[in-house]
Coordinates of C-alpha atoms in Angstrom, one line a residue:
Chain A
M1 CA -41.2 85.8 -0.3
K2 CA -39.2 89.2 0.5
K3 CA -38.3 87.0 3.8
Y4 CA -36.7 84.2 1.8
I5 CA -35.3 86.8 -0.9
F6 CA -33.7 88.2 2.2
I7 CA -32.4 84.8 3.5
F8 CA -30.5 84.0 0.3
K9 CA -29.1 87.6 0.2
T10 CA -27.7 86.8 4.1
T11 CA -26.9 83.6 3.3
I12 CA -24.3 84.8 0.2
M13 CA -23.2 87.1 2.5
D14 CA -22.4 84.7 5.4
S15 CA -21.1 82.1 2.8
L16 CA -18.4 84.7 1.2
Q17 CA -16.5 84.6 4.8
Y18 CA -15.6 80.5 3.5
I19 CA -14.5 81.8 -0.3
M20 CA -10.7 80.3 0.6
N21 CA -12.7 77.0 1.7
I22 CA -14.2 76.8 -1.6
I23 CA -10.7 77.7 -3.1
L24 CA -8.8 74.8 -1.4
G25 CA -11.6 72.3 -2.6
F26 CA -10.2 73.3 -6.3
V27 CA -7.7 70.7 -5.7
T28 CA -9.7 67.5 -5.6
Y29 CA -11.8 68.8 -8.6
I30 CA -8.9 69.3 -10.7
L31 CA -7.0 66.2 -9.8
I32 CA -10.0 63.7 -10.5
I33 CA -10.8 65.9 -13.9
F34 CA -7.0 65.7 -14.7
I35 CA -7.4 61.6 -14.0
F36 CA -10.4 60.8 -16.5
L37 CA -8.5 63.5 -18.6
N38 CA -6.0 61.3 -19.0
L39 CA -7.6 58.2 -18.4
W40 CA -10.4 59.1 -21.6
Q41 CA -7.3 60.3 -23.5
Y42 CA -5.7 56.9 -23.0
I43 CA -8.9 54.8 -23.9
Y44 CA -9.6 57.0 -27.5
T45 CA -6.7 56.1 -29.2
D46 CA -8.0 57.9 -32.1
P47 CA -9.0 61.5 -30.5
E48 CA -12.3 61.3 -34.2
K49 CA -13.3 57.8 -33.1
L50 CA -16.8 58.1 -31.3
I51 CA -17.3 55.8 -28.3
N52 CA -21.0 55.1 -27.1
G53 CA -22.4 57.8 -29.6
Y54 CA -19.3 60.4 -27.4
S55 CA -16.3 61.9 -29.0
L56 CA -13.3 62.6 -26.6
Q57 CA -14.0 66.2 -26.4
Q58 CA -17.7 65.7 -25.6
M59 CA -16.5 62.7 -22.8
I60 CA -13.9 64.9 -21.4
W61 CA -16.8 68.1 -21.1
Y62 CA -19.2 65.6 -19.1
V63 CA -16.7 64.2 -17.2
I64 CA -16.3 68.3 -16.0
L65 CA -20.0 69.3 -16.2
T66 CA -21.0 66.6 -14.0
E67 CA -18.3 67.5 -11.6
T68 CA -19.0 71.0 -11.9
I69 CA -22.8 70.3 -10.5
W70 CA -21.3 67.7 -8.4
F71 CA -18.9 69.9 -6.5
G72 CA -20.5 73.1 -6.9
T73 CA -24.1 71.7 -5.5
R74 CA -23.2 69.4 -2.8
N75 CA -23.7 71.4 0.6
G76 CA -22.2 68.7 4.0
A77 CA -22.6 71.6 5.8
I78 CA -26.3 72.3 5.6
I79 CA -27.1 68.8 5.5
S80 CA -25.4 67.5 8.5
Q81 CA -26.5 70.3 10.0
I82 CA -30.4 69.5 9.6
S83 CA -29.4 65.7 11.1
N84 CA -27.6 66.8 14.2
D85 CA -29.8 69.8 14.7
I86 CA -32.6 67.5 14.9
K87 CA -30.5 64.8 17.2
S88 CA -29.6 67.7 19.4
G89 CA -33.0 69.4 19.8
A90 CA -31.3 72.7 18.4
I91 CA -33.8 72.2 15.9
A92 CA -36.8 74.0 18.3
Y93 CA -34.5 77.1 18.3
V94 CA -34.6 77.4 14.7
I95 CA -38.8 76.7 13.8
N96 CA -40.2 79.2 16.0
K97 CA -39.6 82.0 14.1
P98 CA -42.3 82.9 11.0
Y99 CA -41.2 81.1 8.5
H100 CA -42.4 77.1 7.1
Y101 CA -38.6 75.7 8.1
V102 CA -38.5 73.2 5.2
I103 CA -38.5 76.0 3.0
Y104 CA -35.8 78.4 4.8
M105 CA -33.2 75.4 4.9
I106 CA -33.7 74.3 1.0
V107 CA -33.0 78.8 0.6
R108 CA -30.2 78.7 2.7
N109 CA -28.9 75.6 1.3
L110 CA -29.5 77.9 -2.5
G111 CA -27.7 81.0 -0.8
E112 CA -24.5 79.0 0.3
I113 CA -24.1 77.1 -3.0
A114 CA -24.7 80.0 -5.4
I115 CA -21.1 81.4 -4.8
K116 CA -19.7 78.1 -4.5
F117 CA -21.2 76.8 -7.6
F118 CA -20.7 80.2 -9.7
L119 CA -16.8 79.4 -8.6
Y120 CA -16.6 75.7 -10.0
L121 CA -18.5 76.7 -13.2
C122 CA -16.0 79.5 -14.2
A123 CA -12.6 76.7 -13.3
G124 CA -14.6 74.0 -15.1
L125 CA -15.5 76.0 -18.0
T126 CA -11.6 78.1 -18.0
L127 CA -9.7 73.7 -17.8
G128 CA -12.2 72.4 -19.9
Y129 CA -11.6 75.3 -22.9
I130 CA -8.0 74.6 -21.9
W131 CA -7.6 71.2 -21.9
V132 CA -10.0 70.3 -24.7
G133 CA -11.1 73.5 -26.8
R134 CA -14.9 75.0 -26.6
I135 CA -18.1 72.2 -26.0
P136 CA -18.7 70.7 -29.4
E137 CA -22.1 71.7 -30.6
F138 CA -22.8 74.7 -28.1
N139 CA -24.8 76.9 -29.3
P140 CA -25.9 79.8 -26.8
I141 CA -29.2 79.8 -27.3
Y142 CA -29.9 77.6 -25.3
I143 CA -28.7 78.9 -22.1
P144 CA -31.8 80.3 -20.5
L145 CA -33.2 76.8 -21.0
I146 CA -30.0 75.0 -19.6
I147 CA -30.1 77.6 -16.7
M148 CA -33.8 76.5 -16.0
I149 CA -32.9 72.7 -16.0
L150 CA -29.6 73.4 -13.9
I151 CA -31.9 75.0 -10.9
S152 CA -34.3 72.4 -11.4
A153 CA -31.5 69.6 -11.2
T154 CA -29.9 71.6 -8.1
L155 CA -33.5 72.1 -6.7
I156 CA -34.1 67.9 -6.4
N157 CA -30.6 67.3 -5.3
N158 CA -31.6 69.5 -2.5
F159 CA -35.1 68.1 -2.1
L160 CA -33.6 64.3 -1.9
T161 CA -30.6 64.7 0.5
M162 CA -32.9 67.0 2.9
S163 CA -35.2 64.2 2.7
I164 CA -32.4 61.5 3.7
S165 CA -31.5 64.2 6.5
L166 CA -35.4 64.3 7.8
L167 CA -34.8 60.5 8.3
S168 CA -32.8 61.5 11.6
F169 CA -36.4 62.2 13.4
W170 CA -36.7 58.2 13.1
I171 CA -33.1 56.7 12.5
E172 CA -29.9 57.4 14.6
D173 CA -28.3 58.5 11.6
A174 CA -28.9 59.5 8.4
A175 CA -25.2 59.9 7.6
P176 CA -25.0 56.3 6.0
F177 CA -27.9 56.7 3.8
H178 CA -26.5 60.4 2.8
W179 CA -22.5 58.0 1.8
I180 CA -24.9 55.7 -0.3
Y181 CA -26.8 58.2 -1.9
V182 CA -23.3 60.0 -3.0
K183 CA -21.7 57.0 -4.1
I184 CA -24.7 55.9 -6.2
L185 CA -24.8 59.6 -7.8
L186 CA -21.1 59.7 -8.0
I187 CA -21.0 56.4 -9.8
L188 CA -23.9 56.3 -11.8
G189 CA -24.1 60.1 -12.7
I190 CA -21.1 62.0 -12.6
L191 CA -17.2 60.0 -14.2
F192 CA -19.0 58.0 -16.5
P193 CA -22.5 58.8 -18.7
V194 CA -25.4 56.6 -19.1
E195 CA -24.2 55.1 -22.3
M196 CA -21.5 53.6 -21.0
F197 CA -22.8 51.0 -19.0
P198 CA -24.5 47.8 -19.1
V199 CA -27.7 47.8 -21.7
W200 CA -29.5 46.3 -19.1
A201 CA -28.6 49.0 -16.2
Q202 CA -29.4 52.0 -18.2
P203 CA -33.3 52.0 -18.4
I204 CA -32.7 51.7 -14.7
I205 CA -30.3 54.7 -14.3
R206 CA -32.1 56.9 -16.9
S207 CA -35.1 56.5 -14.5
S208 CA -33.6 57.5 -11.3
P209 CA -33.3 60.6 -10.4
I210 CA -29.2 60.5 -12.1
Y211 CA -31.1 61.5 -14.6
V212 CA -32.3 64.4 -14.0
I213 CA -29.8 65.8 -11.6
T214 CA -26.4 65.2 -13.5
Y215 CA -26.9 63.1 -16.6
G216 CA -30.0 64.8 -18.4
P217 CA -28.6 68.8 -17.7
V218 CA -25.3 67.7 -18.7
K219 CA -26.0 65.7 -21.8
L220 CA -28.0 68.9 -23.2
I221 CA -25.0 71.0 -22.5
I222 CA -22.9 68.7 -25.1
S223 CA -25.3 67.7 -27.6
F224 CA -29.1 70.1 -27.0
S225 CA -31.9 68.5 -28.7
R226 CA -35.4 68.7 -28.5
E227 CA -36.3 65.6 -27.6
I228 CA -33.5 65.3 -24.7
F229 CA -34.9 68.7 -23.4
T230 CA -38.6 67.5 -23.4
S231 CA -37.8 63.9 -21.7
V232 CA -35.8 65.7 -19.1
L233 CA -38.3 68.6 -18.2
L234 CA -40.9 66.5 -17.9
A235 CA -38.4 63.4 -15.7
Q236 CA -37.5 66.8 -13.3
V237 CA -41.3 68.2 -13.4
I238 CA -42.1 64.3 -12.0
Y239 CA -39.0 64.3 -9.3
L240 CA -39.3 68.3 -8.4
L241 CA -42.9 67.2 -7.7
G242 CA -41.9 64.1 -5.8
S243 CA -39.1 65.2 -4.1
F244 CA -40.6 68.2 -2.3
L245 CA -43.9 65.7 -1.3
L246 CA -41.8 63.7 -0.1
L247 CA -39.9 66.1 1.7
M248 CA -42.5 68.3 3.0
G249 CA -44.7 64.8 4.3
L250 CA -41.1 63.8 6.3
Y251 CA -40.9 67.2 8.0
Q252 CA -44.7 67.4 8.9
K253 CA -44.9 64.0 10.3
G254 CA -41.2 63.8 11.8
V255 CA -41.5 67.6 13.2
K256 CA -44.6 66.5 15.4
K257 CA -41.8 63.5 17.5
I258 CA -39.7 67.1 18.2
N259 CA -37.6 66.1 21.6
V260 CA -35.9 68.4 23.3
N261 CA -34.4 67.4 26.7
G262 CA -32.2 69.5 28.9
G263 CA -32.7 72.7 30.2
Chain B
M1 CA -56.0 91.2 30.6
V2 CA -53.7 87.5 29.9
A3 CA -51.2 86.9 28.2
I4 CA -50.9 82.9 28.7
N5 CA -52.9 80.4 30.0
V6 CA -52.4 77.1 30.7
K7 CA -54.6 74.7 31.8
N8 CA -54.2 71.0 32.5
L9 CA -51.0 71.1 30.3
T10 CA -49.4 67.4 30.4
K11 CA -46.1 66.3 28.1
K12 CA -44.6 62.8 28.2
Y13 CA -41.5 61.5 26.3
R14 CA -40.7 58.1 25.4
V15 CA -36.9 57.8 26.7
K16 CA -35.2 54.3 25.1
V17 CA -33.9 51.7 28.2
K18 CA -30.6 50.3 27.5
E19 CA -29.3 47.3 30.0
K20 CA -25.8 47.8 30.2
G21 CA -22.6 46.3 28.6
L22 CA -22.1 44.9 24.9
T23 CA -25.3 42.4 25.8
G24 CA -28.0 45.2 26.9
S25 CA -26.6 47.0 23.3
M26 CA -27.1 43.6 21.4
K27 CA -30.5 43.5 23.1
S28 CA -31.5 46.8 22.6
I29 CA -31.3 46.5 18.8
I30 CA -33.7 43.5 18.4
H31 CA -36.0 44.5 21.9
P32 CA -36.1 47.7 22.2
K33 CA -36.9 49.1 25.5
Y34 CA -38.5 52.6 26.2
K35 CA -40.0 54.2 29.5
E36 CA -41.9 56.6 29.8
I37 CA -40.7 60.3 31.8
T38 CA -43.5 63.0 32.7
A39 CA -41.9 66.0 32.1
V40 CA -45.1 68.1 33.0
D41 CA -47.3 66.5 35.3
N42 CA -51.1 68.4 34.6
I43 CA -49.7 72.3 35.3
S44 CA -52.3 75.2 35.2
F45 CA -51.7 78.7 35.3
S46 CA -51.8 82.2 33.8
V47 CA -49.8 85.2 32.9
K48 CA -50.9 88.4 33.0
K49 CA -50.1 91.5 30.6
G50 CA -47.0 93.4 31.4
E51 CA -46.2 91.1 34.4
I52 CA -42.6 89.6 34.8
I53 CA -42.8 85.8 36.3
A54 CA -39.9 83.5 36.9
F55 CA -40.2 80.0 36.0
I56 CA -38.1 78.2 37.7
G57 CA -37.3 75.1 39.2
P58 CA -34.0 72.6 39.5
N59 CA -32.7 70.5 36.2
G60 CA -34.9 68.5 34.5
A61 CA -38.6 70.3 36.0
G62 CA -39.9 70.7 32.9
K63 CA -39.2 74.8 32.9
S64 CA -37.8 74.9 28.9
T65 CA -40.6 72.1 27.9
T66 CA -42.7 74.3 29.3
I67 CA -41.8 77.5 27.7
K68 CA -41.0 75.1 24.5
M69 CA -44.6 74.0 24.3
L70 CA -45.5 77.8 25.2
T71 CA -44.0 78.7 22.1
G72 CA -45.6 76.2 20.2
I73 CA -42.2 73.9 19.4
L74 CA -43.1 70.8 21.5
Y75 CA -46.8 69.4 21.0
P76 CA -48.2 69.1 24.7
D77 CA -50.1 65.3 25.2
K78 CA -52.7 67.1 27.3
G79 CA -54.1 70.1 28.1
D80 CA -54.5 73.7 26.9
I81 CA -52.4 76.4 25.7
S82 CA -53.1 79.6 24.7
V83 CA -50.8 82.6 24.5
L84 CA -52.5 85.8 23.8
D85 CA -55.3 83.7 22.2
I86 CA -53.9 82.4 19.9
S87 CA -53.2 78.3 20.5
P88 CA -49.5 77.5 19.5
T89 CA -49.4 74.2 18.0
Q90 CA -52.3 75.5 16.2
R91 CA -51.1 79.1 14.9
R92 CA -47.1 78.8 15.6
K93 CA -46.1 80.5 12.4
K94 CA -49.1 84.0 13.8
L95 CA -47.6 83.2 17.6
A96 CA -44.1 83.8 16.4
Y97 CA -44.4 87.2 15.2
K98 CA -46.1 88.5 18.6
I99 CA -43.7 86.7 21.0
G100 CA -39.7 87.1 21.3
T101 CA -37.7 84.1 22.4
V102 CA -33.6 84.4 23.8
F103 CA -32.0 80.9 24.6
G104 CA -29.4 82.3 26.6
Q105 CA -27.4 78.9 25.7
K106 CA -28.3 78.7 22.0
E107 CA -27.2 81.7 19.4
Q108 CA -30.1 82.6 16.8
L109 CA -27.5 85.7 14.9
W110 CA -25.5 84.9 12.5
T111 CA -21.7 84.8 13.8
H112 CA -20.2 85.8 10.3
L113 CA -22.4 88.8 9.9
T114 CA -22.4 92.2 11.9
P115 CA -25.7 93.0 14.5
Y116 CA -26.1 95.5 12.3
D117 CA -26.8 93.1 9.5
N118 CA -28.8 89.8 11.8
F119 CA -30.7 93.5 12.9
K120 CA -31.9 93.8 8.8
F121 CA -32.3 89.7 8.6
F122 CA -34.9 89.3 11.9
G123 CA -36.7 92.6 10.5
A124 CA -37.2 91.0 7.1
I125 CA -38.1 87.8 8.7
Y126 CA -40.9 89.4 10.7
D127 CA -42.2 91.4 7.5
I128 CA -41.5 94.9 8.9
A129 CA -40.7 97.5 6.1
D130 CA -37.5 98.3 5.6
S131 CA -37.6 102.0 7.6
D132 CA -39.4 100.4 10.3
V133 CA -36.8 98.1 10.9
E134 CA -34.0 101.0 11.0
K135 CA -35.9 103.2 13.3
Q136 CA -36.1 100.2 15.5
I137 CA -32.5 99.3 15.8
E138 CA -31.7 103.0 16.1
K139 CA -34.0 103.3 19.0
L140 CA -32.7 99.4 20.2
T141 CA -29.1 100.6 19.9
A142 CA -29.7 103.4 22.4
I143 CA -31.3 101.2 24.9
F144 CA -28.9 98.4 25.0
E145 CA -25.9 100.0 24.1
L146 CA -24.7 98.1 21.3
D147 CA -23.0 101.7 19.0
D148 CA -19.9 101.0 19.9
F149 CA -20.1 97.0 18.1
I150 CA -23.1 97.0 16.1
N151 CA -20.9 96.7 12.6
T152 CA -18.6 94.2 14.2
P153 CA -19.1 90.3 13.0
V154 CA -21.0 89.0 16.1
R155 CA -17.7 86.2 16.4
N156 CA -15.7 88.7 17.8
L157 CA -17.8 90.0 20.5
S158 CA -17.8 89.4 24.3
L159 CA -20.4 87.1 25.5
G160 CA -22.0 90.0 27.6
Q161 CA -22.2 92.0 24.1
R162 CA -23.2 89.2 22.0
I163 CA -26.4 88.5 24.4
R164 CA -27.5 91.9 24.4
C165 CA -27.1 91.7 20.9
E166 CA -29.2 88.6 21.1
I167 CA -32.1 90.4 23.1
V168 CA -32.4 92.9 20.7
A169 CA -33.1 90.6 17.5
S170 CA -35.3 89.1 19.8
L171 CA -37.0 92.4 20.3
I172 CA -36.6 93.9 16.9
H173 CA -40.6 93.2 15.8
E174 CA -41.7 94.7 19.5
P175 CA -42.5 91.1 20.7
E176 CA -45.9 91.2 22.9
I177 CA -44.3 88.5 25.3
L178 CA -40.6 88.1 26.0
F179 CA -39.8 84.0 26.5
L180 CA -36.4 84.1 28.1
D181 CA -34.9 80.9 28.9
E182 CA -31.1 81.6 31.4
P183 CA -31.1 84.5 29.7
T184 CA -28.0 85.8 31.6
I185 CA -26.2 82.4 32.1
G186 CA -22.1 82.9 32.1
L187 CA -22.1 86.3 32.8
D188 CA -19.8 88.4 35.0
P189 CA -21.9 90.7 37.9
V190 CA -22.0 93.7 35.9
V191 CA -23.0 93.0 32.9
K192 CA -25.7 90.6 34.4
E193 CA -26.8 93.7 36.5
N194 CA -26.8 95.7 33.0
I195 CA -29.2 92.9 31.1
R196 CA -31.6 93.3 34.4
T197 CA -31.8 96.7 34.0
L198 CA -32.5 96.7 30.2
I199 CA -34.7 93.9 30.8
K200 CA -37.0 96.1 33.5
Q201 CA -36.6 99.4 31.2
M202 CA -37.9 97.4 28.5
N203 CA -40.7 96.0 30.5
K204 CA -41.8 99.9 32.1
E205 CA -41.9 101.7 28.7
Y206 CA -43.2 99.0 26.2
G207 CA -45.5 96.9 28.8
T208 CA -44.1 93.3 27.6
T209 CA -44.8 90.6 29.2
V210 CA -41.6 88.5 29.9
F211 CA -42.0 85.4 31.3
L212 CA -37.7 84.4 32.9
T213 CA -36.3 80.9 33.5
S214 CA -33.6 81.3 35.2
H215 CA -31.2 79.5 37.9
D216 CA -29.8 82.6 38.6
V217 CA -31.8 83.6 42.4
G218 CA -30.1 87.4 41.2
D219 CA -32.5 87.5 37.9
I220 CA -35.4 86.7 40.0
E221 CA -34.8 88.9 42.9
K222 CA -33.9 91.6 41.0
L223 CA -36.3 91.1 37.8
C224 CA -40.2 89.4 39.0
K225 CA -42.9 89.9 41.4
R226 CA -44.3 86.6 41.0
I227 CA -42.6 83.7 40.5
I228 CA -43.4 80.0 40.0
I229 CA -41.5 77.1 41.2
V230 CA -41.7 73.5 39.1
N231 CA -40.2 70.2 40.1
H232 CA -41.0 67.2 39.1
G233 CA -43.1 68.4 36.1
M234 CA -45.4 69.9 39.2
I235 CA -46.1 73.5 40.1
V236 CA -45.0 73.5 43.7
M237 CA -45.4 77.1 44.2
D238 CA -47.1 79.8 42.7
D239 CA -47.0 83.0 44.4
S240 CA -45.7 87.1 44.5
M241 CA -42.4 87.6 45.0
N242 CA -43.3 89.6 48.2
N243 CA -45.4 86.7 49.9
L244 CA -42.5 84.3 49.5
K245 CA -40.3 86.6 51.4
Y246 CA -42.5 87.3 53.8
N247 CA -43.7 83.1 54.8
Y248 CA -40.2 82.5 54.3
L249 CA -38.0 85.9 56.4
N250 CA -39.6 84.8 59.4
K251 CA -36.3 83.3 59.8
K252 CA -33.3 85.0 60.7
I253 CA -29.8 84.1 60.5
V254 CA -27.6 84.7 63.6
E255 CA -23.7 84.1 63.1
I256 CA -22.0 85.2 66.7
K257 CA -18.5 85.1 67.5
L258 CA -17.8 84.2 71.2
K259 CA -15.6 84.2 73.9
E260 CA -17.0 81.1 75.6
A261 CA -19.2 78.3 74.1
V262 CA -22.4 78.1 74.8
D263 CA -25.0 75.7 74.3
F264 CA -28.3 76.2 72.1
S265 CA -29.9 72.6 71.9
G266 CA -33.7 72.2 73.4
D267 CA -34.2 75.8 72.9
D268 CA -37.6 75.8 70.8
G269 CA -37.1 78.0 67.9
I270 CA -33.4 78.1 67.7
T271 CA -31.5 75.3 65.3
V272 CA -27.9 75.3 65.1
L273 CA -26.8 75.4 61.6
K274 CA -23.0 75.5 62.2
S275 CA -21.0 75.5 65.5
K276 CA -17.3 75.6 65.3
S277 CA -14.9 76.7 68.6
N278 CA -17.3 79.3 69.6
N279 CA -18.3 80.5 66.2
L280 CA -22.1 79.6 66.1
K281 CA -24.3 79.9 63.2
L282 CA -28.2 79.8 64.2
E283 CA -30.8 79.6 62.4
V284 CA -33.8 81.2 64.6
D285 CA -37.7 81.1 63.8
T286 CA -39.0 84.6 64.7
C287 CA -42.4 82.7 65.0
K288 CA -41.6 80.8 68.2
K289 CA -39.0 82.7 69.6
S290 CA -38.3 87.1 69.0
I291 CA -34.8 87.6 68.0
S292 CA -34.5 89.4 71.5
D293 CA -36.0 86.9 73.6
A294 CA -32.5 84.5 71.9
M295 CA -30.3 87.3 72.6
K296 CA -31.1 87.3 76.1
L297 CA -29.7 83.4 76.1
I298 CA -26.5 84.9 75.7
D299 CA -24.8 87.0 77.9
A300 CA -23.9 90.4 76.0
D301 CA -20.0 90.2 77.5
N302 CA -19.8 87.0 76.0
I303 CA -20.1 88.4 72.5
I304 CA -17.1 89.4 70.8
D305 CA -18.6 89.9 67.1
I306 CA -22.6 89.4 65.5
N307 CA -24.1 89.3 62.0
I308 CA -28.1 89.0 62.0
S309 CA -29.8 88.2 58.1
N310 CA -32.9 87.3 56.3
V311 CA -32.3 83.6 54.8
P312 CA -31.2 84.2 51.2
L313 CA -33.6 83.8 48.6
E314 CA -31.8 80.6 47.2
N315 CA -31.8 78.5 50.5
I316 CA -35.5 79.4 50.3
I317 CA -35.8 78.3 46.9
T318 CA -33.4 75.5 47.2
D319 CA -35.9 74.5 50.7
I320 CA -39.2 74.6 48.4
Y321 CA -36.8 72.3 46.0
K322 CA -36.5 69.7 48.2
E323 CA -40.4 69.6 50.2
G324 CA -41.8 69.5 46.9
R325 CA -44.8 71.0 48.9
H326 CA -47.7 73.1 47.5
I327 CA -47.8 76.0 49.1
N328 CA -50.7 77.4 46.2

């Protein structure tokens, strides 16, 4: 365990070199939030009105928080590194150390997004407070539970994206699959809450990873209830186990296919 | 004591074959064709503890594939491997604690961090107590003379400094075997020499077994007492460096500058390698003709300049590659 904590610490030290890159990423983040702020203000002609159970304030906070999760936890560098390492055979030089490669990459990923997520969270909370005021109905007592749910959400997202990268053991390029995954997450889980979609689509979205990665955790922040918490927690446990087993299974099968040419 | 034991090791790759052009590309999607390449073909050898061995061969001979199987990275198709009495494929993690690897063309260090932070990282990876890591860093820093740049980010180091740090990172856990895959590639002669001295010193002081692959004859000549040559996945030679030199040093290269041309064609034991006006480069097989007999063929007054040397090891190895013959 100690070695993985050290890997986490080392990755944070390494990622501190990229602070300026993270800050430059704020431009797109703020722009998207600004567009949705104006869009929802236009749609909500009466600020007191509720649309599908959401007030204007809740809707804006929903977008800000899902955007924060999306921007703060996405890690293209690690994801493409896994694919590239497999394709180029460079994975061979990483797996010959006394750690489990998959856990090593999970911890590195967490280390890389830790600082980024914290910075985006600070920026998101500040922007939200300036533009629409504090989060309605938010009770700080729930913070530990929300942190737990957010960590699980990040892990599930990690496991799924890493599983997609591991497909490179069998296919030439996993990038199109990443593209599809990210776009589905963006459209169905980030820009609009599930309640905004047609009734027939809602059960599908609620049973998809979107529910446990973006919608569920954010719903808990903007209107916490014991029922939603239990439902999200249960779904997260299932997804955590399922995605972890998928990831490990793919690795165990794929690692035997390592083909290192050259040298 | 045996450090590495390999028996009948075989590794085959399946490589996609594509016909030419766009039609070929389309066909390969519908009916992909593969061909099998035997990278390592039924090789057997063993390495004693404390030995420095050169495992060499031309590009694509199967050297790196063998190293990767010895370190548990690749799974062999056939054969048995035992490294320090551990099966690399079954107990890769256990073996990783006992071996170190340096791949000259691949970085294992974190480039934004300093060598010191990197060494601490590797210490943690190998479950070494903090105090022991500090002692080990201190010791290796002195041996490898890293004092001047131990706190400089790796990305700002020269190639020679980086390779020294790479080797130190591989030694932090005091491995019993060090696998070096072209450790001096791209380095200038002074740094190469420095690295060779350090590897020798480490072998002498800690009894570390060194398994080296390199295209640099200097590395082989100056470090190794035994040499295994592979070609087309097979061992074409496994012998001591002394025997190799003894068997091949029966040939001498004679470079002569003459006043008047002399014809050596038809002389048994003398091969004319190069002839340009009155300058000759001859190869004399001393088993057939002694140097003194060869010299008697030329009038001493006719000689302006003469140089007699051994055949360079590089040429010997190239000949063995080309001949692909089995000495052992």
